[in-house]
Coordinates of C-alpha atoms in Angstrom, one line a residue:
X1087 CA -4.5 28.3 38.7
X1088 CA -5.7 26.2 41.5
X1089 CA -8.1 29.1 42.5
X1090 CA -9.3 29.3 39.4
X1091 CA -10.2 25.4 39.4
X1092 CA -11.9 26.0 43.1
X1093 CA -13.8 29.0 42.1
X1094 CA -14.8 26.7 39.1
X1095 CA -16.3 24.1 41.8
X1096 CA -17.8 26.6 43.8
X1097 CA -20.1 28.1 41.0
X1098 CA -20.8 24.5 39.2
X1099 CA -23.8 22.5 41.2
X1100 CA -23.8 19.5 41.7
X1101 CA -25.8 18.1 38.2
X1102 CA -23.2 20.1 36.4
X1103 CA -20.6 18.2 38.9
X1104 CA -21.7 14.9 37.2
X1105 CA -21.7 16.2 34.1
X1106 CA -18.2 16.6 33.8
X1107 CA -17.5 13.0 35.1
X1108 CA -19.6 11.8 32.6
X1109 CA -17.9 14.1 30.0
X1110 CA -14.6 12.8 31.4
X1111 CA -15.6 9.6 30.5
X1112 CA -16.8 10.2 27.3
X1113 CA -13.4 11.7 26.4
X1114 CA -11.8 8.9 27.6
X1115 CA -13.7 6.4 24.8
X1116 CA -13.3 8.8 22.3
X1117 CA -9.4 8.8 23.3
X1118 CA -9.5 4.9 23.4
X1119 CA -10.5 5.0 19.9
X1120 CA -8.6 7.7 18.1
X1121 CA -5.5 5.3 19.5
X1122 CA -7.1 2.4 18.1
X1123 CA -7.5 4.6 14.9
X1124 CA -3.8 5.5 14.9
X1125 CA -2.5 1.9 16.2
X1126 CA -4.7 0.4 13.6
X1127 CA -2.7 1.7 10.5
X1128 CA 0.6 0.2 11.4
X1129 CA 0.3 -3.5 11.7
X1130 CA -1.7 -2.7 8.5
X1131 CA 1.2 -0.6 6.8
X1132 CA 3.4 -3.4 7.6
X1133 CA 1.1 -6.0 6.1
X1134 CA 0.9 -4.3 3.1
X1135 CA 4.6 -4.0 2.3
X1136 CA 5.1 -7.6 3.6
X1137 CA 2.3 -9.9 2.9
X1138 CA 4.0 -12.6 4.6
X1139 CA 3.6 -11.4 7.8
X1140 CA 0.3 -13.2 7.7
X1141 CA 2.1 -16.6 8.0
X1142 CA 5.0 -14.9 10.5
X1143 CA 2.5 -13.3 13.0
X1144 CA 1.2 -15.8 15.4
X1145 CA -1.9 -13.0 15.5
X1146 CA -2.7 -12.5 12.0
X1147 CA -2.2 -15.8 11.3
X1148 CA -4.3 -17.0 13.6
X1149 CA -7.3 -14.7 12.1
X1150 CA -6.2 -15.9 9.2
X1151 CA -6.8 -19.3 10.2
X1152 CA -9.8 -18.6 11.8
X1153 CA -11.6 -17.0 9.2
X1154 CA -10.6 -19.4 6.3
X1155 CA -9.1 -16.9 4.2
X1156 CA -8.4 -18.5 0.4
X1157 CA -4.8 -16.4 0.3
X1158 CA -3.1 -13.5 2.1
X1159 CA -4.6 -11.0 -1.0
X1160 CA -7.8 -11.8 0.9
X1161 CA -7.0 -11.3 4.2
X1162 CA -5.2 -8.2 3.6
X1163 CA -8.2 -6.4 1.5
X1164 CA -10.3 -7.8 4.6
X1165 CA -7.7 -6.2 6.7
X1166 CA -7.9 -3.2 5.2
X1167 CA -11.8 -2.9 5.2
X1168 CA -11.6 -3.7 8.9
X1169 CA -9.1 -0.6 9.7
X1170 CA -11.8 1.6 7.8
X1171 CA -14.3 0.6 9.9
X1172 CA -12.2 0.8 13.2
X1173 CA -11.1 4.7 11.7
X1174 CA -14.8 5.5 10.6
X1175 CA -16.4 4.3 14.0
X1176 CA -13.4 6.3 16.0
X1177 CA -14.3 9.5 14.2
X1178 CA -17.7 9.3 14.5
X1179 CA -16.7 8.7 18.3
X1180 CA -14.7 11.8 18.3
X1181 CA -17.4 13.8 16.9
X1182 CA -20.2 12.5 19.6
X1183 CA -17.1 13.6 22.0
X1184 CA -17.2 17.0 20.5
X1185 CA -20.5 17.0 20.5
X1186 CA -21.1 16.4 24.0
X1187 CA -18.3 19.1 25.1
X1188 CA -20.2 21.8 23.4
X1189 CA -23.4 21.0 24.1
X1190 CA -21.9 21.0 27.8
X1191 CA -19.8 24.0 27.6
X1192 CA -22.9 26.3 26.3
X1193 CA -26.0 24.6 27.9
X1194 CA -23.6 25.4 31.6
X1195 CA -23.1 28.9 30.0
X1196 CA -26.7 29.4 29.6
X1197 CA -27.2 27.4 33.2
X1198 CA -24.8 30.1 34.8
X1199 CA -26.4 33.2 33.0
X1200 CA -29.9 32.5 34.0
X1201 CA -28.7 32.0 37.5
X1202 CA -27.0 35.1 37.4
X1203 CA -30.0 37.2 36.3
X1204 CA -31.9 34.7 39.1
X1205 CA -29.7 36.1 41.9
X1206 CA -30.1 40.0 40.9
X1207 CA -33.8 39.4 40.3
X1208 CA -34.0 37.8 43.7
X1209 CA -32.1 41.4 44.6
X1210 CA -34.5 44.2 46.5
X1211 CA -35.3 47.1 44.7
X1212 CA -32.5 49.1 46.6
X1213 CA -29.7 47.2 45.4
X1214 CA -30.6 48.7 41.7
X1215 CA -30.8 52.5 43.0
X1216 CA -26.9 52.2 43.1
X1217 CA -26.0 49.8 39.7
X1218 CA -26.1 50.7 36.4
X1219 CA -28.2 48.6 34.5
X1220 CA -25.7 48.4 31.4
X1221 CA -23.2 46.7 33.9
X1222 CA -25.7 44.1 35.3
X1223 CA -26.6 43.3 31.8
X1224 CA -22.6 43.1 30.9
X1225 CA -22.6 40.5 34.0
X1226 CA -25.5 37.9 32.7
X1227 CA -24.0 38.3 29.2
X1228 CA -20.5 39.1 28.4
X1229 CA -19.0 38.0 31.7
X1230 CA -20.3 34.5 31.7
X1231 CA -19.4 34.1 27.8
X1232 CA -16.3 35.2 28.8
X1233 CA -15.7 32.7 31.7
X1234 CA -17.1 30.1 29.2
X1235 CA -14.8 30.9 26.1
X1236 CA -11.6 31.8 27.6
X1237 CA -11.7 29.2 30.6
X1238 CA -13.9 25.9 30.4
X1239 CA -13.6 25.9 26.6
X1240 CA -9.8 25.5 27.1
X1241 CA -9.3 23.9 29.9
X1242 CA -11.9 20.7 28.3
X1243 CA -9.9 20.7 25.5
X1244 CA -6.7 21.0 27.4
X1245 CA -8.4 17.9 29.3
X1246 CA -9.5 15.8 25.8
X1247 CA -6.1 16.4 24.0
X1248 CA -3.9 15.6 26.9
X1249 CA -6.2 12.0 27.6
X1250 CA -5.6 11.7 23.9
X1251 CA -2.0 12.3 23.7
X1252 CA -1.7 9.9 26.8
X1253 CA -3.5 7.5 25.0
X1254 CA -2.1 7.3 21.6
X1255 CA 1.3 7.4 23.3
X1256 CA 0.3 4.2 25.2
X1257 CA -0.9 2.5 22.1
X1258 CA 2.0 3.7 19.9
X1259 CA 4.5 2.3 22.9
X1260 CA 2.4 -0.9 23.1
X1261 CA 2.1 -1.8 19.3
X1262 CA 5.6 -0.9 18.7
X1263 CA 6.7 -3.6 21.4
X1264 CA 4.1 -6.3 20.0
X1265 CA 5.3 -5.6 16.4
X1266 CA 8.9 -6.3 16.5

């Protein structure tokens, strides 16, 4: 496995190099907010079935203060309204994430074919005498899909999921120790 990741670094350049730091990054936001999403609905689960949490928790109450709410009805519709947004602006978070994973994942595929075909164009006309042509067209094309489908496809989402799952863990851990 370690090979694989060095052979990995050896073909990426360095602009594809920062690329995945910058993709790392993004996953990391979008995993912020996915556990916001998730840590979100609790405290509002438990505000729902007790409504008197908003004069029990020194936080809630405090917001509640803060905002002049006329009764805990209010606060917890506003509540509620504020958890949508948190949940809508954490999808549409994910989705830029995706977004930017496959537009990296293909645009490197493409990067990696043309540079391929580059390096046997760059090849002297002797080189060809002895190939078939069918297996240097299987190289730009189905080799480099194939490196792209069954190994940075997986491994980026191997990547994203465990950053999530590390995330939402923390913010389950965290909000469950707040809450009680």
């Amino acid at each position: 496995m370690t090979n694989s990741f060095t052979m990995l670094a050896k073909i990426l350049s360095h602009k594809e190099k920062l690329q995945v730091i910058i993709l790392l990054f993004i996953v990391i936001i979008m995993a912020f907010s996915q556990a916001l999403g998730v840590a979100s609905i609790m405290p509002f689960i438990s505000l729902i079935m007790d409504p008197d949490l908003v004069y029990q928790n020194e936080y809630l109450n405090w917001a509640y203060n803060y905002f002049s709410f006329a009764d805990a009805k209010a606060f917890i519709i506003a509540f509620g309204i504020l958890m949508l947004l948190i949940i809508i602006i954490s999808n549409a978070v994910t989705t830029l994430s995706m977004y930017a994973r496959i537009r990296f994942t293909w645009m490197n595929n493409h990067r990696l074919s043309s540079r391929l075909l580059e390096k046997y164009l760059s090849r002297s006309y002797d080189y060809f005498l002895n190939k078939h042509s069918t297996t240097l067209s299987k190289n730009v094309l189905s080799e480099v899909n194939h490196l792209t489908t069954s190994f940075i496809i997986p491994l980026l989402l191997f990547v994203s999921n465990g950053i999530l799952l590390l995330f939402i863990m923390g913010m389950l851990l965290f909000v469950n120790v707040t809450t009680t």
